[in-house]
CSV table of C-alpha atoms in Angstrom, one decimal:
chain,number,residue,atom,x,y,z
A,1,MET,CA,-32.9,-61.9,76.5
A,2,LEU,CA,-33.7,-63.3,73.1
A,3,MET,CA,-36.3,-60.6,72.5
A,4,SER,CA,-33.7,-58.0,73.4
A,5,PHE,CA,-31.2,-59.5,71.0
A,6,ASP,CA,-33.8,-59.6,68.3
A,7,ARG,CA,-34.7,-55.9,68.8
A,8,LEU,CA,-31.0,-55.0,68.7
A,9,ARG,CA,-30.5,-57.0,65.5
A,10,ARG,CA,-33.4,-55.3,63.8
A,11,SER,CA,-32.3,-51.8,65.0
A,12,ALA,CA,-28.8,-52.5,63.7
A,13,SER,CA,-30.1,-53.6,60.4
A,14,ASP,CA,-32.2,-50.4,60.0
A,15,VAL,CA,-29.3,-48.2,61.1
A,16,PHE,CA,-27.2,-49.8,58.3
A,17,GLY,CA,-29.9,-49.9,55.7
A,18,LEU,CA,-31.6,-46.6,56.3
A,19,PHE,CA,-28.8,-44.4,57.4
A,20,ALA,CA,-25.2,-45.7,57.2
A,21,LEU,CA,-25.1,-47.3,53.7
A,22,PRO,CA,-27.3,-44.6,51.9
A,23,MET,CA,-25.3,-41.8,53.6
A,24,LEU,CA,-22.0,-43.4,52.4
A,25,VAL,CA,-23.4,-43.7,48.9
A,26,ALA,CA,-24.4,-40.0,48.9
A,27,ALA,CA,-20.9,-39.1,50.1
A,28,LEU,CA,-19.2,-40.9,47.2
A,29,PRO,CA,-19.0,-39.8,43.6
A,30,TRP,CA,-22.1,-41.1,42.0
A,31,PRO,CA,-20.4,-43.8,39.8
A,32,ALA,CA,-18.7,-45.2,42.9
A,33,GLY,CA,-21.9,-45.0,44.9
A,34,LEU,CA,-23.8,-46.8,42.2
A,35,ALA,CA,-21.2,-49.5,42.0
A,36,LEU,CA,-21.4,-50.0,45.8
A,37,LEU,CA,-25.2,-50.4,45.6
A,38,LYS,CA,-24.9,-52.9,42.8
A,39,GLN,CA,-22.5,-55.0,45.0
A,40,VAL,CA,-24.9,-54.8,48.0
A,41,SER,CA,-27.9,-55.7,45.8
A,42,HIS,CA,-26.1,-58.9,44.7
A,43,ARG,CA,-24.7,-59.9,48.1
A,44,SER,CA,-26.9,-58.5,50.8
A,45,SER,CA,-29.9,-60.4,52.2
A,46,THR,CA,-31.9,-57.2,52.4
A,47,PHE,CA,-35.0,-57.2,50.2
A,48,ARG,CA,-34.4,-60.9,49.2
A,49,VAL,CA,-37.7,-62.0,50.7
A,50,GLU,CA,-39.6,-59.2,48.9
A,51,ALA,CA,-37.8,-59.9,45.6
A,52,ASP,CA,-38.6,-63.6,45.8
A,53,ALA,CA,-42.3,-62.8,46.5
A,54,ALA,CA,-42.5,-60.3,43.7
A,55,TRP,CA,-41.0,-62.7,41.2
A,56,GLN,CA,-43.5,-65.4,42.1
A,57,VAL,CA,-46.2,-63.0,40.7
A,58,ALA,CA,-44.2,-61.2,38.0
A,59,ARG,CA,-43.0,-64.4,36.3
A,60,ASP,CA,-46.5,-65.0,35.0
A,61,HIS,CA,-46.6,-61.5,33.3
A,62,VAL,CA,-43.1,-61.1,31.9
A,63,ASP,CA,-41.2,-62.5,28.9
A,64,GLY,CA,-40.4,-66.1,29.5
A,65,MET,CA,-36.7,-65.5,28.6
A,66,VAL,CA,-36.2,-63.3,31.6
A,67,ASP,CA,-33.6,-64.7,34.0
A,68,ALA,CA,-35.1,-64.9,37.5
A,69,ASP,CA,-31.9,-64.2,39.4
A,70,ASP,CA,-31.1,-61.2,37.2
A,71,TRP,CA,-34.7,-59.9,37.6
A,72,LYS,CA,-34.5,-60.2,41.4
A,73,TRP,CA,-31.2,-58.4,41.9
A,74,ARG,CA,-32.4,-55.5,39.8
A,75,TYR,CA,-35.6,-55.4,42.0
A,76,ARG,CA,-33.4,-55.2,45.1
A,77,LEU,CA,-31.2,-52.5,43.4
A,78,ILE,CA,-34.1,-50.2,42.8
A,79,ARG,CA,-35.1,-50.6,46.4
A,80,TRP,CA,-31.7,-49.5,47.5
A,81,ILE,CA,-31.7,-46.7,45.0
A,82,GLU,CA,-34.9,-45.4,46.6
A,83,ARG,CA,-33.2,-45.3,50.0
A,84,ALA,CA,-30.0,-43.7,48.7
A,85,ASP,CA,-32.1,-41.0,47.0
A,86,THR,CA,-33.3,-39.8,50.4
A,87,TRP,CA,-29.8,-38.6,51.0
A,88,LEU,CA,-28.8,-37.8,47.4
A,89,THR,CA,-31.7,-35.3,47.2
A,90,LEU,CA,-30.4,-33.5,50.3
A,91,THR,CA,-26.8,-33.5,49.3
A,92,ARG,CA,-27.0,-32.8,45.6
A,93,SER,CA,-28.1,-29.5,44.1
A,94,THR,CA,-31.0,-29.0,41.7
A,95,ALA,CA,-28.4,-28.3,39.0
A,96,TRP,CA,-26.8,-31.7,39.6
A,97,TRP,CA,-30.1,-33.5,39.3
A,98,GLN,CA,-30.9,-31.6,36.1
A,99,ARG,CA,-27.6,-32.8,34.6
A,100,HIS,CA,-28.4,-36.4,35.6
A,101,VAL,CA,-32.0,-36.6,34.4
A,102,ASP,CA,-33.1,-37.2,30.8
A,103,ILE,CA,-36.6,-35.6,30.2
A,104,VAL,CA,-39.0,-37.1,27.7
A,105,GLY,CA,-42.1,-34.9,27.2
A,106,GLU,CA,-43.1,-31.4,28.4
A,107,PHE,CA,-43.5,-30.2,31.9
A,108,PRO,CA,-47.1,-29.1,32.9
A,109,ALA,CA,-47.7,-25.4,32.4
A,110,GLN,CA,-47.4,-23.1,35.4
A,111,GLY,CA,-50.1,-20.9,36.8
A,112,HIS,CA,-52.7,-23.5,38.0
A,113,GLY,CA,-52.9,-26.6,39.9
A,114,TRP,CA,-52.6,-30.1,38.3
A,115,LEU,CA,-53.4,-33.6,39.2
A,116,LEU,CA,-50.0,-35.4,38.6
A,117,LEU,CA,-50.4,-39.1,38.4
A,118,THR,CA,-47.4,-41.4,38.9
A,119,PHE,CA,-46.6,-45.0,39.9
A,120,HIS,CA,-45.0,-47.3,42.4
A,121,TRP,CA,-42.5,-47.9,39.7
A,122,GLY,CA,-38.9,-46.8,39.6
A,123,ALA,CA,-37.5,-44.3,42.2
A,124,GLY,CA,-38.6,-40.7,41.9
A,125,ASN,CA,-38.0,-38.8,45.2
A,126,TRP,CA,-35.8,-36.5,43.2
A,127,VAL,CA,-38.7,-35.3,41.0
A,128,TRP,CA,-39.7,-32.7,43.6
A,129,LYS,CA,-36.5,-30.7,42.9
A,130,LEU,CA,-37.3,-30.6,39.2
A,131,LEU,CA,-41.0,-29.8,39.6
A,132,ARG,CA,-40.1,-26.8,41.9
A,133,ALA,CA,-37.4,-25.6,39.5
A,134,ARG,CA,-40.2,-25.4,36.9
A,135,GLY,CA,-42.5,-23.4,39.2
A,136,ILE,CA,-44.7,-26.4,40.1
A,137,ALA,CA,-45.5,-26.5,43.8
A,138,ALA,CA,-47.0,-29.9,44.6
A,139,HIS,CA,-48.3,-32.0,47.5
A,140,PHE,CA,-48.0,-35.8,47.7
A,141,LEU,CA,-51.2,-37.8,48.4
A,142,ALA,CA,-50.4,-40.9,50.4
A,143,ARG,CA,-51.6,-43.0,53.3
A,144,ARG,CA,-49.9,-42.3,56.6
A,145,PRO,CA,-46.9,-44.6,56.8
A,146,GLY,CA,-46.1,-46.8,59.7
A,147,ALA,CA,-42.7,-47.9,61.0
A,148,SER,CA,-43.1,-51.3,59.3
A,149,ASP,CA,-43.4,-49.6,55.9
A,150,LEU,CA,-39.9,-48.2,56.2
A,151,GLY,CA,-38.0,-50.7,58.3
A,152,MET,CA,-38.0,-53.2,61.1
A,153,SER,CA,-37.5,-51.2,64.3
A,154,ARG,CA,-38.1,-47.8,66.0
A,155,VAL,CA,-35.1,-46.6,63.9
A,156,ALA,CA,-37.5,-46.6,61.0
A,157,ILE,CA,-39.7,-44.0,62.8
A,158,TRP,CA,-36.7,-41.6,62.9
A,159,TYR,CA,-36.1,-42.3,59.3
A,160,GLY,CA,-39.7,-41.5,58.5
A,161,ARG,CA,-39.4,-38.2,60.4
A,162,LEU,CA,-36.3,-37.4,58.4
A,163,ARG,CA,-38.1,-38.0,55.1
A,164,GLY,CA,-41.0,-35.7,56.3
A,165,TRP,CA,-38.5,-33.0,57.2
A,166,ALA,CA,-36.6,-33.4,53.9
A,167,PHE,CA,-39.7,-33.2,51.8
A,168,ALA,CA,-40.0,-29.5,52.1
A,169,ARG,CA,-36.3,-29.0,51.6
A,170,ILE,CA,-36.3,-30.8,48.3
A,171,GLY,CA,-39.2,-28.9,46.8
A,172,GLY,CA,-42.4,-30.5,48.0
A,173,LEU,CA,-45.3,-28.8,49.8
A,174,GLY,CA,-45.8,-31.7,52.2
A,175,PRO,CA,-48.0,-34.8,52.3
A,176,LEU,CA,-51.8,-35.0,52.1
A,177,TYR,CA,-52.8,-38.1,53.9
A,178,THR,CA,-55.8,-40.1,52.6
A,179,GLY,CA,-58.9,-40.3,54.7
A,180,GLY,CA,-61.0,-37.2,54.5
A,181,SER,CA,-58.6,-35.5,52.1
A,182,VAL,CA,-61.0,-34.3,49.5
A,183,GLY,CA,-61.4,-30.9,51.0
A,184,ARG,CA,-57.7,-30.5,51.4
A,185,ILE,CA,-57.1,-31.5,47.8
A,186,GLU,CA,-59.7,-29.1,46.5
A,187,ARG,CA,-58.2,-26.2,48.5
A,188,ALA,CA,-54.8,-27.0,47.2
A,189,TRP,CA,-56.1,-26.8,43.6
A,190,GLN,CA,-57.8,-23.5,44.4
A,191,ARG,CA,-54.4,-22.1,45.6
A,192,ARG,CA,-53.0,-23.3,42.2
A,193,GLU,CA,-51.0,-26.0,43.9
A,194,SER,CA,-50.7,-29.4,42.3
A,195,VAL,CA,-51.2,-32.9,43.8
A,196,VAL,CA,-49.1,-35.9,43.0
A,197,ALA,CA,-50.8,-39.3,43.5
A,198,MET,CA,-50.4,-43.0,42.6
A,199,LEU,CA,-53.3,-45.1,41.4
A,200,ASP,CA,-51.6,-48.4,40.8
A,201,LEU,CA,-53.3,-49.9,43.9
A,202,PRO,CA,-55.9,-52.5,44.7
A,203,VAL,CA,-59.4,-51.1,44.8
A,204,GLY,CA,-61.3,-51.6,48.1
A,205,GLU,CA,-64.8,-52.9,48.1
A,206,ALA,CA,-67.6,-50.4,47.3
A,207,ARG,CA,-65.0,-47.8,46.0
A,208,PRO,CA,-65.3,-46.3,42.5
A,209,ALA,CA,-63.2,-48.1,40.0
A,210,CYS,CA,-62.5,-48.2,36.3
A,211,ARG,CA,-61.6,-51.2,34.2
A,212,VAL,CA,-58.4,-50.8,32.1
A,213,ASP,CA,-56.1,-52.9,29.9
A,214,LEU,CA,-52.8,-53.8,31.6
A,215,LEU,CA,-50.3,-56.3,30.3
A,216,GLY,CA,-52.8,-57.8,28.0
A,217,ARG,CA,-55.4,-58.4,30.7
A,218,SER,CA,-58.2,-56.4,32.3
A,219,ALA,CA,-57.4,-54.7,35.6
A,220,TRP,CA,-59.2,-52.3,38.0
A,221,LEU,CA,-57.8,-49.0,39.1
A,222,PRO,CA,-59.4,-46.6,41.6
A,223,SER,CA,-61.2,-43.7,39.9
A,224,ARG,CA,-62.3,-41.4,42.7
A,225,LEU,CA,-59.3,-39.0,42.3
A,226,PRO,CA,-59.6,-38.6,38.5
A,227,GLU,CA,-63.3,-38.1,38.9
A,228,LEU,CA,-62.6,-35.3,41.3
A,229,ALA,CA,-60.1,-33.6,38.9
A,230,VAL,CA,-62.4,-34.0,35.9
A,231,SER,CA,-65.4,-32.6,37.8
A,232,ARG,CA,-63.3,-29.5,38.9
A,233,ASP,CA,-61.7,-29.0,35.5
A,234,VAL,CA,-58.3,-29.7,36.9
A,235,PRO,CA,-55.8,-30.7,34.2
A,236,VAL,CA,-54.1,-34.1,34.5
A,237,ALA,CA,-50.6,-35.2,33.6
A,238,ILE,CA,-48.9,-38.5,34.0
A,239,LEU,CA,-45.2,-38.9,35.0
A,240,SER,CA,-42.8,-41.8,35.6
A,241,CYS,CA,-39.3,-41.8,37.0
A,242,GLY,CA,-37.0,-44.4,35.5
A,243,PHE,CA,-33.5,-45.5,36.2
A,244,ASN,CA,-30.7,-46.6,33.9
A,245,ILE,CA,-28.9,-49.5,35.7
A,246,ASP,CA,-25.9,-49.2,33.4
A,247,ASN,CA,-24.9,-45.6,34.0
A,248,GLY,CA,-27.1,-44.4,36.9
A,249,ARG,CA,-29.0,-41.8,34.9
A,250,ARG,CA,-32.6,-41.1,35.6
A,251,THR,CA,-35.4,-40.6,33.0
A,252,LEU,CA,-38.5,-38.4,33.7
A,253,ARG,CA,-41.3,-39.1,31.3
A,254,LEU,CA,-44.2,-36.7,31.2
A,255,GLU,CA,-47.5,-37.0,29.4
A,256,SER,CA,-50.4,-34.5,29.6
A,257,VAL,CA,-53.9,-35.7,29.2
A,258,SER,CA,-56.5,-33.6,27.3
A,259,GLN,CA,-58.3,-31.3,29.7
A,260,ALA,CA,-61.5,-32.3,28.0
A,261,ALA,CA,-60.8,-36.0,28.8
A,262,ASP,CA,-63.2,-38.1,30.8
A,263,VAL,CA,-62.3,-40.4,33.7
A,264,ALA,CA,-62.1,-43.5,31.5
A,265,LEU,CA,-59.7,-41.8,29.1
A,266,VAL,CA,-57.5,-40.5,31.9
A,267,LEU,CA,-57.2,-44.0,33.3
A,268,ALA,CA,-56.6,-45.5,29.9
A,269,HIS,CA,-53.6,-43.2,29.4
A,270,TYR,CA,-52.4,-44.0,32.9
A,271,ALA,CA,-52.6,-47.7,32.3
A,272,ALA,CA,-50.9,-47.5,28.9
A,273,HIS,CA,-48.1,-45.5,30.5
A,274,LEU,CA,-47.6,-48.1,33.2
A,275,ASP,CA,-47.9,-50.9,30.7
A,276,ALA,CA,-45.0,-49.5,28.7
A,277,ARG,CA,-42.9,-49.2,31.8
A,278,LEU,CA,-43.6,-52.7,33.0
A,279,ARG,CA,-42.8,-54.2,29.6
A,280,GLY,CA,-39.5,-52.4,29.7
A,281,GLN,CA,-38.4,-52.9,33.3
A,282,SER,CA,-40.9,-55.0,35.2
A,283,GLU,CA,-38.5,-55.4,38.1
A,284,PHE,CA,-38.9,-51.7,39.0
A,285,TRP,CA,-42.6,-52.1,40.1
A,286,MET,CA,-43.1,-52.2,43.8
A,287,MET,CA,-46.7,-53.5,43.6
A,288,TRP,CA,-46.2,-57.0,42.3
A,289,HIS,CA,-47.4,-58.4,45.6
A,290,GLU,CA,-50.7,-56.6,45.1
A,291,ALA,CA,-51.1,-57.4,41.4
A,292,PRO,CA,-53.4,-60.4,41.8
A,293,SER,CA,-56.0,-58.4,43.5
A,294,MET,CA,-55.8,-55.6,40.8
A,295,PHE,CA,-56.5,-57.8,37.8
A,296,ALA,CA,-60.1,-58.5,36.9
A,297,ASP,CA,-60.1,-62.2,37.7
A,298,GLY,CA,-59.2,-61.3,41.3
A,299,ASN,CA,-61.9,-58.5,41.5
A,300,ALA,CA,-65.1,-60.1,40.2
A,301,LEU,CA,-67.3,-57.5,42.0
A,302,ARG,CA,-66.7,-53.8,41.3
A,303,VAL,CA,-69.1,-50.9,41.6
A,304,ALA,CA,-68.4,-49.3,38.2
A,305,ASP,CA,-67.0,-50.0,34.8
A,306,THR,CA,-66.7,-46.8,32.9
A,307,ARG,CA,-64.7,-48.2,30.0
């Protein structure tokens, strides 16, 4: 009986958090929807455990004047924004998104495939609409998600299927799941399709890695994907998807890396871009729980240092 009640509680929480509240936000005028999400981020228990854990790591890397409670509610807000965007991308037109996004930098040129590197920072599910509007057809490279990555119950599986279905409708070409994906990535580039990927991840043992500077310390980033792009003469660009908490506007920052760049230079640019975002809004990074294993003092043994 207790187990059944617990399942019911978890399912109800996922129905509310993954469907009911984000759908309501998408149905409201955006200023009202944003105000609602701010209230929920202050009052709801959702994401409080994650925010507390993230702060325990982040506080050693951010300005000592940052208020912990303010930092944590903003962390919770960006998590809610990410959920709301699943529905906002389906219910708002490309023109609406273009009006609500400030663009810094130039979009990659059309006509060939790119490696587009981004981060677990901010919320950027809307970027697929803008890429497709600029003639850039792109896949997303990711590990295959489980129900626990999205929620607490089987309801999260339905939500995952919805996101997969929605991906094509908002401009993406579909996911490329890690694990034997090199051939699929190369064929996508041959078809002049781009691949979006995130490298702000811990590096597994015996995997190629590159040492970079991040937040004034040495850190390790996986280098296999940049190595593949450089070896195939595939151009690389870096993008990040920011959010203005005050007015709800988004910011897309784009940075192209020289096509003649080597792997170390690509990752140096990548780390510098992430560094700037973390120094500006550290609460928007979803990888604080993994940060200790990314920095050099937590990764004494690595297979390569190409700096």
